[in-house]
């Protein structure tokens, strides 16, 4: 009886260990199988090229630039996507800023899906100021202050490597070329051509990183240098917002010698402008649904119409459908500021 009991315990114990081992392997296997080129995978960053019909590799920029970055490695049947809302961001920048170059930089070595290629081809046809270029990460980092730091494998420590890559690239691109960086979930509603050296606050405390402009030389360059230094010193792979908004906020806190965004006046910041939330983030992130509902339409449109560009909080709002004839604020502004994209994206934008 006692021996039976003991044997039972041992068997159960062995079973537990076995299940544990198998499940660990299973988890690893599933991760490898399904995470390959999935949302938070960065293995494509090292791949020179897979598709033949890639756009040219990015060389250099001159003049007034607006940059967008696509940093995901996601592929679906060997292709990757620029979706309707991303195309809308790019079109809206080009539409309201004919005097500026609008440049989409992406890393993915695969070719664009048919639908995305169709969207992008339309944009290239209608807007001579749009360029689409692939970058090779290693090349792009060369001869920059962060080359060694990046090569040491910093992204491996990140829980959100695609997102953190996007953070790193925005500061690097502006350091390299100067210009305006925009997130791919904005809609530009005004000309930005006469504005330089600015960012936007998203609340009274923090500066956000969805819209940033640094001049190639002088003031902008000094802040860009500060941002790269902060990035290297304070990078945290385990804090999502530390390397995007965190970098610009900390850098400006030092540069302007004040703690809160609301106190970062142009005078205190030696001419750098930190715009209030109403300028680029007119709807607070917690209220993102207002872009997708007809309730409060007039009030929402009033806020939108007094902004220069609006940030749509894609991380929260991506799954929310916008039907063409729905008359929600997002549909109205897309139709107005990215008309070709909106036309192509039926019935759901
Ligand atoms: C995409 O377009 C190519 C060339 O026109 C065609 O051969 C291919 O079947 C298309 N793929 C899909 C998924 O529609
Ligand atoms: C930008 O500034 C130039 C020169 O002052 C002026 O001619 C132009 O109208 C301005 N553009 C916009 C959109 O404000
Ligand atoms: C919204 O504005 C329109 C046009 O200005 C007006 O006709 C309508 O009554 C307003 N709706 C509300 C709910 O205030």
CSV table of C-alpha atoms and ligand atoms in Angstrom, one decimal:
chain,number,residue,atom,x,y,z
A,1,UNK,CA,0.0,0.0,0.0
A,2,UNK,CA,2.8,2.4,1.0
A,3,UNK,CA,4.9,1.4,-2.0
A,4,UNK,CA,2.0,1.9,-4.3
A,5,UNK,CA,1.4,5.4,-2.8
A,6,UNK,CA,5.0,6.3,-3.2
A,7,UNK,CA,5.1,5.0,-6.7
A,8,UNK,CA,2.1,7.0,-7.5
A,9,UNK,CA,3.7,10.2,-6.2
A,10,UNK,CA,6.8,9.5,-8.2
A,11,UNK,CA,4.8,8.9,-11.4
A,12,UNK,CA,2.8,12.1,-10.9
A,13,UNK,CA,6.0,14.0,-10.3
A,14,UNK,CA,7.6,12.6,-13.4
A,15,UNK,CA,4.5,13.5,-15.4
A,16,UNK,CA,4.6,17.0,-14.2
A,17,UNK,CA,8.2,17.4,-15.2
A,18,UNK,CA,7.5,15.9,-18.6
A,19,UNK,CA,4.6,18.1,-19.3
A,20,UNK,CA,6.6,21.1,-18.2
A,21,UNK,CA,9.5,20.2,-20.6
A,22,UNK,CA,7.2,19.4,-23.5
A,23,UNK,CA,5.2,22.5,-23.0
A,24,UNK,CA,8.3,24.7,-22.9
A,25,UNK,CA,9.4,23.2,-26.1
A,26,UNK,CA,6.0,23.5,-27.5
A,27,UNK,CA,5.8,27.2,-26.6
A,28,UNK,CA,9.2,27.8,-28.2
A,29,UNK,CA,8.2,25.8,-31.3
A,30,UNK,CA,4.9,27.7,-31.7
A,31,UNK,CA,6.7,31.0,-31.1
A,32,UNK,CA,9.3,30.2,-33.8
A,33,UNK,CA,6.7,28.9,-36.2
A,34,UNK,CA,4.2,31.7,-35.9
A,35,UNK,CA,6.4,34.6,-34.8
A,36,UNK,CA,8.6,34.3,-37.8
A,37,UNK,CA,8.3,37.7,-39.4
A,38,UNK,CA,5.4,38.5,-37.1
A,39,UNK,CA,4.6,41.7,-35.3
A,40,UNK,CA,7.5,41.9,-33.0
A,41,UNK,CA,10.2,40.1,-35.0
A,42,UNK,CA,13.2,42.0,-36.3
A,43,UNK,CA,15.0,39.3,-38.2
A,44,UNK,CA,14.2,41.0,-41.5
A,45,UNK,CA,16.4,44.0,-40.5
A,46,UNK,CA,19.5,42.1,-41.7
A,47,UNK,CA,18.1,40.8,-44.9
A,48,UNK,CA,19.5,42.7,-48.0
A,49,UNK,CA,16.5,42.1,-50.3
A,50,UNK,CA,14.1,39.4,-51.2
A,51,UNK,CA,11.8,41.0,-53.7
A,52,UNK,CA,12.9,42.2,-57.1
A,53,UNK,CA,10.4,45.0,-57.4
A,54,UNK,CA,11.8,46.9,-54.4
A,55,UNK,CA,11.9,50.7,-54.5
A,56,UNK,CA,15.5,52.1,-54.6
A,57,UNK,CA,17.6,52.1,-51.4
A,58,UNK,CA,17.4,55.5,-49.7
A,59,UNK,CA,20.4,57.6,-50.4
A,60,UNK,CA,20.1,61.1,-49.2
A,61,UNK,CA,17.6,63.9,-48.8
A,62,UNK,CA,17.9,67.6,-49.5
A,63,UNK,CA,15.7,70.5,-48.9
A,64,UNK,CA,12.5,70.4,-46.9
A,65,UNK,CA,11.6,66.9,-45.9
A,66,UNK,CA,8.7,65.1,-44.2
A,67,UNK,CA,9.7,61.5,-43.2
A,68,UNK,CA,7.6,58.5,-42.4
A,69,UNK,CA,9.0,55.2,-41.2
A,70,UNK,CA,7.6,51.6,-41.5
A,71,UNK,CA,9.6,49.3,-39.3
A,72,UNK,CA,7.7,46.0,-39.2
A,73,UNK,CA,8.9,42.7,-40.5
A,74,UNK,CA,5.3,41.4,-40.9
A,75,UNK,CA,4.6,39.5,-44.1
A,76,UNK,CA,1.6,37.7,-45.4
A,77,UNK,CA,2.4,35.2,-48.1
A,78,UNK,CA,5.7,36.8,-48.8
A,79,UNK,CA,4.5,40.4,-49.1
A,80,UNK,CA,4.1,43.2,-46.7
A,81,UNK,CA,1.5,45.9,-46.3
A,82,UNK,CA,1.2,49.7,-46.3
A,83,UNK,CA,-2.4,49.9,-45.3
A,84,UNK,CA,-5.1,52.5,-46.2
A,85,UNK,CA,-4.6,54.6,-43.1
A,86,UNK,CA,-0.8,54.7,-43.5
A,87,UNK,CA,-1.2,55.7,-47.2
A,88,UNK,CA,-3.6,58.4,-46.0
A,89,UNK,CA,-1.0,59.8,-43.7
A,90,UNK,CA,1.5,60.0,-46.5
A,91,UNK,CA,-1.0,61.4,-49.0
A,92,UNK,CA,-2.2,64.1,-46.5
A,93,UNK,CA,1.4,65.3,-46.0
A,94,UNK,CA,2.0,65.5,-49.7
A,95,UNK,CA,-1.4,67.1,-50.4
A,96,UNK,CA,-1.0,69.9,-48.0
A,97,UNK,CA,2.8,70.4,-48.6
A,98,UNK,CA,3.5,70.4,-52.3
A,99,UNK,CA,6.7,72.3,-51.7
A,100,UNK,CA,8.1,69.6,-49.4
A,101,UNK,CA,9.5,66.1,-50.2
A,102,UNK,CA,7.5,63.4,-48.5
A,103,UNK,CA,9.6,60.3,-47.9
A,104,UNK,CA,8.4,56.9,-46.8
A,105,UNK,CA,11.3,54.8,-45.5
A,106,UNK,CA,10.8,51.1,-44.8
A,107,UNK,CA,12.9,48.2,-43.8
A,108,UNK,CA,10.9,45.2,-44.9
A,109,UNK,CA,12.9,43.3,-47.6
A,110,UNK,CA,9.8,41.7,-49.2
A,111,UNK,CA,7.7,43.3,-51.8
A,112,UNK,CA,4.5,45.2,-51.3
A,113,UNK,CA,1.2,43.4,-51.5
A,114,UNK,CA,-0.8,44.0,-54.6
A,115,UNK,CA,-3.3,46.2,-52.8
A,116,UNK,CA,-0.5,48.3,-51.2
A,117,UNK,CA,1.4,48.5,-54.4
A,118,UNK,CA,-1.8,49.8,-56.1
A,119,UNK,CA,-2.2,52.4,-53.3
A,120,UNK,CA,1.4,53.6,-53.5
A,121,UNK,CA,1.5,53.6,-57.3
A,122,UNK,CA,-1.5,55.9,-57.3
A,123,UNK,CA,0.2,58.2,-54.8
A,124,UNK,CA,3.4,58.3,-56.8
A,125,UNK,CA,1.4,59.1,-59.9
A,126,UNK,CA,-0.6,62.0,-58.3
A,127,UNK,CA,2.1,63.5,-56.1
A,128,UNK,CA,5.5,64.1,-57.6
A,129,UNK,CA,6.8,65.1,-54.1
A,130,UNK,CA,6.4,61.6,-52.7
A,131,UNK,CA,9.3,59.1,-52.5
A,132,UNK,CA,9.3,55.5,-51.3
A,133,UNK,CA,12.6,54.0,-50.3
A,134,UNK,CA,13.9,51.0,-48.5
A,135,UNK,CA,16.7,51.3,-46.0
A,136,UNK,CA,19.3,48.8,-45.0
A,137,UNK,CA,19.6,49.2,-41.2
A,138,UNK,CA,23.3,48.5,-41.0
A,139,UNK,CA,24.1,51.0,-43.8
A,140,UNK,CA,21.8,53.6,-42.3
A,141,UNK,CA,23.5,53.4,-38.9
A,142,UNK,CA,27.0,53.8,-40.4
A,143,UNK,CA,29.0,56.9,-39.4
A,144,UNK,CA,26.4,58.0,-36.9
A,145,UNK,CA,26.8,58.5,-33.2
A,146,UNK,CA,24.7,55.5,-32.4
A,147,UNK,CA,26.4,53.0,-34.8
A,148,UNK,CA,28.3,51.1,-32.2
A,149,UNK,CA,25.6,51.3,-29.6
A,150,UNK,CA,23.0,49.9,-32.0
A,151,UNK,CA,25.4,47.2,-33.3
A,152,UNK,CA,25.8,46.0,-29.7
A,153,UNK,CA,22.4,44.4,-30.1
A,154,UNK,CA,20.3,46.8,-28.1
A,155,UNK,CA,17.1,45.8,-29.8
A,156,UNK,CA,17.4,42.2,-28.5
A,157,UNK,CA,16.7,43.6,-25.0
A,158,UNK,CA,13.5,45.1,-26.1
A,159,UNK,CA,10.0,43.8,-25.6
A,160,UNK,CA,8.7,45.9,-28.5
A,161,UNK,CA,11.6,45.9,-30.9
A,162,UNK,CA,9.6,47.2,-34.0
A,163,UNK,CA,8.2,50.0,-32.0
A,164,UNK,CA,11.6,50.8,-30.4
A,165,UNK,CA,13.2,50.7,-33.8
A,166,UNK,CA,10.8,53.2,-35.0
A,167,UNK,CA,11.7,55.4,-32.0
A,168,UNK,CA,15.4,55.1,-32.7
A,169,UNK,CA,15.0,55.8,-36.4
A,170,UNK,CA,13.0,59.0,-36.0
A,171,UNK,CA,15.7,60.6,-34.1
A,172,UNK,CA,18.4,59.3,-36.3
A,173,UNK,CA,16.7,60.3,-39.5
A,174,UNK,CA,16.2,63.9,-38.3
A,175,UNK,CA,19.8,63.9,-37.0
A,176,UNK,CA,21.0,62.9,-40.5
A,177,UNK,CA,18.9,65.0,-42.7
A,178,UNK,CA,16.8,67.4,-40.7
A,179,UNK,CA,13.1,67.8,-41.5
A,180,UNK,CA,9.8,66.7,-40.0
A,181,UNK,CA,9.1,63.2,-38.7
A,182,UNK,CA,5.5,62.1,-38.7
A,183,UNK,CA,3.9,58.9,-37.3
A,184,UNK,CA,2.0,56.9,-39.9
A,185,UNK,CA,-1.2,57.4,-38.0
A,186,UNK,CA,-1.6,61.1,-38.5
A,187,UNK,CA,-3.6,63.1,-41.0
A,188,UNK,CA,-1.9,66.4,-42.0
A,189,UNK,CA,-4.5,69.2,-42.4
A,190,UNK,CA,-2.3,72.2,-43.0
A,191,UNK,CA,1.0,73.3,-44.6
A,192,UNK,CA,4.0,72.8,-42.4
A,193,UNK,CA,6.5,74.3,-44.8
A,194,UNK,CA,7.2,77.5,-42.8
A,195,UNK,CA,7.5,75.7,-39.5
A,196,UNK,CA,10.8,74.3,-38.2
A,197,UNK,CA,12.1,73.0,-34.9
A,198,UNK,CA,9.0,72.0,-33.1
A,199,UNK,CA,7.2,69.1,-31.4
A,200,UNK,CA,3.8,68.7,-29.7
A,201,UNK,CA,2.8,68.1,-26.2
A,202,UNK,CA,0.1,65.4,-25.6
A,203,UNK,CA,-0.8,66.7,-22.2
A,204,UNK,CA,0.5,69.4,-20.0
A,205,UNK,CA,3.3,67.2,-18.7
A,206,UNK,CA,4.8,65.3,-21.6
A,207,UNK,CA,6.1,66.0,-25.1
A,208,UNK,CA,4.9,63.4,-27.6
A,209,UNK,CA,7.0,61.9,-30.4
A,210,UNK,CA,4.5,61.5,-33.2
A,211,UNK,CA,5.3,64.9,-34.8
A,212,UNK,CA,8.9,66.2,-34.5
A,213,UNK,CA,10.9,68.7,-36.5
A,214,UNK,CA,14.6,69.5,-36.2
A,215,UNK,CA,16.6,71.7,-38.6
A,216,UNK,CA,19.6,70.0,-40.2
A,217,UNK,CA,21.9,72.6,-38.6
A,218,UNK,CA,22.0,74.9,-35.6
A,219,UNK,CA,19.2,74.6,-33.0
A,220,UNK,CA,17.6,71.5,-34.4
A,221,UNK,CA,20.9,69.7,-34.8
A,222,UNK,CA,21.8,70.5,-31.2
A,223,UNK,CA,18.6,69.0,-30.0
A,224,UNK,CA,19.0,66.0,-32.3
A,225,UNK,CA,22.4,65.4,-30.8
A,226,UNK,CA,20.9,65.6,-27.3
A,227,UNK,CA,18.2,63.1,-28.3
A,228,UNK,CA,20.7,60.6,-29.6
A,229,UNK,CA,22.7,61.0,-26.4
A,230,UNK,CA,19.6,60.5,-24.3
A,231,UNK,CA,18.6,57.4,-26.3
A,232,UNK,CA,22.0,55.7,-25.7
A,233,UNK,CA,22.1,56.7,-22.1
A,234,UNK,CA,18.5,55.9,-21.1
A,235,UNK,CA,17.3,53.3,-23.5
A,236,UNK,CA,15.0,50.8,-21.8
A,237,UNK,CA,13.7,47.7,-23.6
A,238,UNK,CA,11.1,47.1,-20.9
A,239,UNK,CA,9.4,50.4,-21.0
A,240,UNK,CA,7.3,51.1,-24.1
A,241,UNK,CA,7.2,54.9,-24.0
A,242,UNK,CA,10.7,55.5,-22.7
A,243,UNK,CA,12.5,55.7,-26.0
A,244,UNK,CA,10.1,57.8,-28.1
A,245,UNK,CA,8.2,60.4,-26.1
A,246,UNK,CA,10.6,59.8,-23.2
A,247,UNK,CA,13.7,60.9,-25.2
A,248,UNK,CA,12.3,64.1,-26.5
A,249,UNK,CA,10.7,65.0,-23.2
A,250,UNK,CA,13.9,64.5,-21.2
A,251,UNK,CA,16.0,66.2,-23.8
A,252,UNK,CA,13.8,69.3,-23.8
A,253,UNK,CA,13.6,69.3,-20.0
A,254,UNK,CA,17.3,69.7,-20.0
A,255,UNK,CA,17.4,72.1,-23.0
A,256,UNK,CA,14.7,74.4,-21.7
A,257,UNK,CA,15.5,73.9,-18.0
A,258,UNK,CA,11.9,73.2,-17.0
A,259,UNK,CA,10.1,70.0,-16.1
A,260,UNK,CA,6.7,70.2,-17.7
A,261,UNK,CA,5.7,70.5,-21.3
A,262,UNK,CA,3.4,73.4,-20.5
A,263,UNK,CA,6.3,75.5,-19.4
A,264,UNK,CA,8.4,74.8,-22.4
A,265,UNK,CA,7.9,78.2,-24.1
A,266,UNK,CA,9.8,79.1,-27.2
A,267,UNK,CA,11.7,81.7,-25.1
A,268,UNK,CA,12.8,79.2,-22.5
A,269,UNK,CA,13.7,76.7,-25.3
A,270,UNK,CA,15.9,79.1,-27.3
A,271,UNK,CA,13.4,79.2,-30.1
A,272,UNK,CA,12.3,75.5,-30.2
A,273,UNK,CA,8.5,75.3,-30.1
A,274,UNK,CA,6.5,72.9,-28.1
A,275,UNK,CA,3.0,73.2,-29.3
A,276,UNK,CA,0.0,72.5,-27.0
A,277,UNK,CA,-2.0,69.3,-27.4
A,278,UNK,CA,-4.6,71.2,-29.6
A,279,UNK,CA,-2.1,71.5,-32.4
A,280,UNK,CA,-1.3,67.8,-33.1
A,281,UNK,CA,-3.2,65.8,-30.5
A,282,UNK,CA,-6.5,67.6,-30.4
A,283,UNK,CA,-8.3,64.6,-29.1
A,284,UNK,CA,-6.7,63.0,-26.0
A,285,UNK,CA,-5.8,59.4,-26.4
A,286,UNK,CA,-8.4,58.2,-23.9
A,287,UNK,CA,-11.1,59.9,-26.1
A,288,UNK,CA,-9.8,58.3,-29.4
A,289,UNK,CA,-13.3,57.0,-30.2
A,290,UNK,CA,-14.5,60.5,-31.0
A,291,UNK,CA,-12.8,60.2,-34.4
A,292,UNK,CA,-15.0,57.2,-35.1
A,293,UNK,CA,-18.4,58.4,-33.9
A,294,UNK,CA,-21.0,60.9,-35.1
A,295,UNK,CA,-21.9,61.8,-31.5
A,296,UNK,CA,-20.3,65.2,-30.7
A,297,UNK,CA,-19.5,65.6,-34.4
A,298,UNK,CA,-19.6,69.4,-34.4
A,299,UNK,CA,-17.4,69.7,-31.4
A,300,UNK,CA,-14.9,67.1,-32.7
A,301,UNK,CA,-14.7,68.8,-36.1
A,302,UNK,CA,-14.1,72.1,-34.4
A,303,UNK,CA,-11.1,70.7,-32.6
A,304,UNK,CA,-9.8,69.0,-35.8
A,305,UNK,CA,-10.2,72.2,-37.8
A,306,UNK,CA,-8.1,74.2,-35.4
A,307,UNK,CA,-5.2,71.6,-35.4
A,308,UNK,CA,-2.3,71.5,-37.9
A,309,UNK,CA,-2.3,67.7,-38.1
A,310,UNK,CA,-4.1,65.1,-36.0
A,311,UNK,CA,-2.8,62.0,-34.4
A,312,UNK,CA,-5.2,59.1,-34.5
A,313,UNK,CA,-3.9,56.8,-31.9
A,314,UNK,CA,-3.6,53.8,-34.1
A,315,UNK,CA,-2.4,51.5,-31.3
A,316,UNK,CA,-5.8,51.9,-29.8
A,317,UNK,CA,-8.0,52.6,-32.8
A,318,UNK,CA,-6.6,50.2,-35.5
A,319,UNK,CA,-9.5,47.7,-35.3
A,320,UNK,CA,-12.2,50.3,-35.5
A,321,UNK,CA,-13.8,50.2,-39.0
A,322,UNK,CA,-14.6,53.4,-40.9
A,323,UNK,CA,-17.3,52.9,-43.6
A,324,UNK,CA,-17.2,55.3,-46.5
A,325,UNK,CA,-20.6,56.8,-46.0
A,326,UNK,CA,-20.5,56.8,-42.3
A,327,UNK,CA,-19.9,60.6,-41.8
A,328,UNK,CA,-17.7,60.0,-38.8
A,329,UNK,CA,-14.9,62.6,-38.3
A,330,UNK,CA,-12.2,60.3,-39.6
A,331,UNK,CA,-14.1,59.6,-42.8
A,332,UNK,CA,-14.7,63.3,-43.3
A,333,UNK,CA,-11.1,64.3,-42.9
A,334,UNK,CA,-9.7,61.4,-44.9
A,335,UNK,CA,-12.0,62.3,-47.8
A,336,UNK,CA,-10.8,65.8,-47.7
A,337,UNK,CA,-7.1,65.4,-47.0
A,338,UNK,CA,-6.2,62.1,-48.6
A,339,UNK,CA,-8.8,61.9,-51.4
A,340,UNK,CA,-7.1,59.4,-53.6
A,341,UNK,CA,-6.4,56.9,-50.8
A,342,UNK,CA,-9.9,57.3,-49.5
A,343,UNK,CA,-11.4,56.6,-53.0
A,344,UNK,CA,-9.3,53.4,-53.3
A,345,UNK,CA,-10.3,52.1,-49.9
A,346,UNK,CA,-13.9,51.1,-50.3
A,347,UNK,CA,-16.1,50.2,-48.6
A,348,UNK,CA,-14.0,50.3,-45.5
A,349,UNK,CA,-11.3,52.8,-44.9
B,1,LIG,C1,-0.8,40.2,-57.6
B,1,LIG,O1,-0.5,40.7,-58.9
B,1,LIG,C2,0.3,39.8,-59.7
B,1,LIG,C3,0.7,40.5,-60.9
B,1,LIG,O2,-0.3,41.3,-61.5
B,1,LIG,C4,-0.5,38.5,-59.9
B,1,LIG,O3,0.3,37.6,-60.7
B,1,LIG,C5,-0.8,37.9,-58.6
B,1,LIG,O4,-1.7,36.8,-58.7
B,1,LIG,C6,-1.5,38.9,-57.7
B,1,LIG,N1,-1.7,38.4,-56.4
B,1,LIG,C7,-2.9,38.4,-55.7
B,1,LIG,C8,-2.8,37.7,-54.4
B,1,LIG,O5,-3.9,38.9,-56.1
B,2,LIG,C1,5.8,80.4,-46.3
B,2,LIG,O1,6.7,81.5,-46.3
B,2,LIG,C2,6.9,82.1,-47.6
B,2,LIG,C3,8.0,83.2,-47.4
B,2,LIG,O2,7.7,84.0,-46.4
B,2,LIG,C4,5.6,82.6,-48.1
B,2,LIG,O3,5.8,83.2,-49.4
B,2,LIG,C5,4.6,81.5,-48.2
B,2,LIG,O4,3.3,82.0,-48.5
B,2,LIG,C6,4.5,80.8,-46.8
B,2,LIG,N1,3.6,79.6,-47.0
B,2,LIG,C7,2.7,79.3,-46.2
B,2,LIG,C8,1.9,78.0,-46.5
B,2,LIG,O5,2.4,79.9,-45.2
B,3,LIG,C1,-23.8,70.9,-36.2
B,3,LIG,O1,-23.5,71.9,-37.1
B,3,LIG,C2,-24.4,72.0,-38.2
B,3,LIG,C3,-23.9,73.0,-39.2
B,3,LIG,O2,-23.3,74.1,-38.6
B,3,LIG,C4,-25.8,72.4,-37.6
B,3,LIG,O3,-26.8,72.5,-38.7
B,3,LIG,C5,-26.2,71.4,-36.6
B,3,LIG,O4,-27.4,71.8,-36.0
B,3,LIG,C6,-25.2,71.2,-35.6
B,3,LIG,N1,-25.5,70.0,-34.8
B,3,LIG,C7,-25.5,70.1,-33.4
B,3,LIG,C8,-25.9,68.8,-32.7
B,3,LIG,O5,-25.3,71.1,-32.8
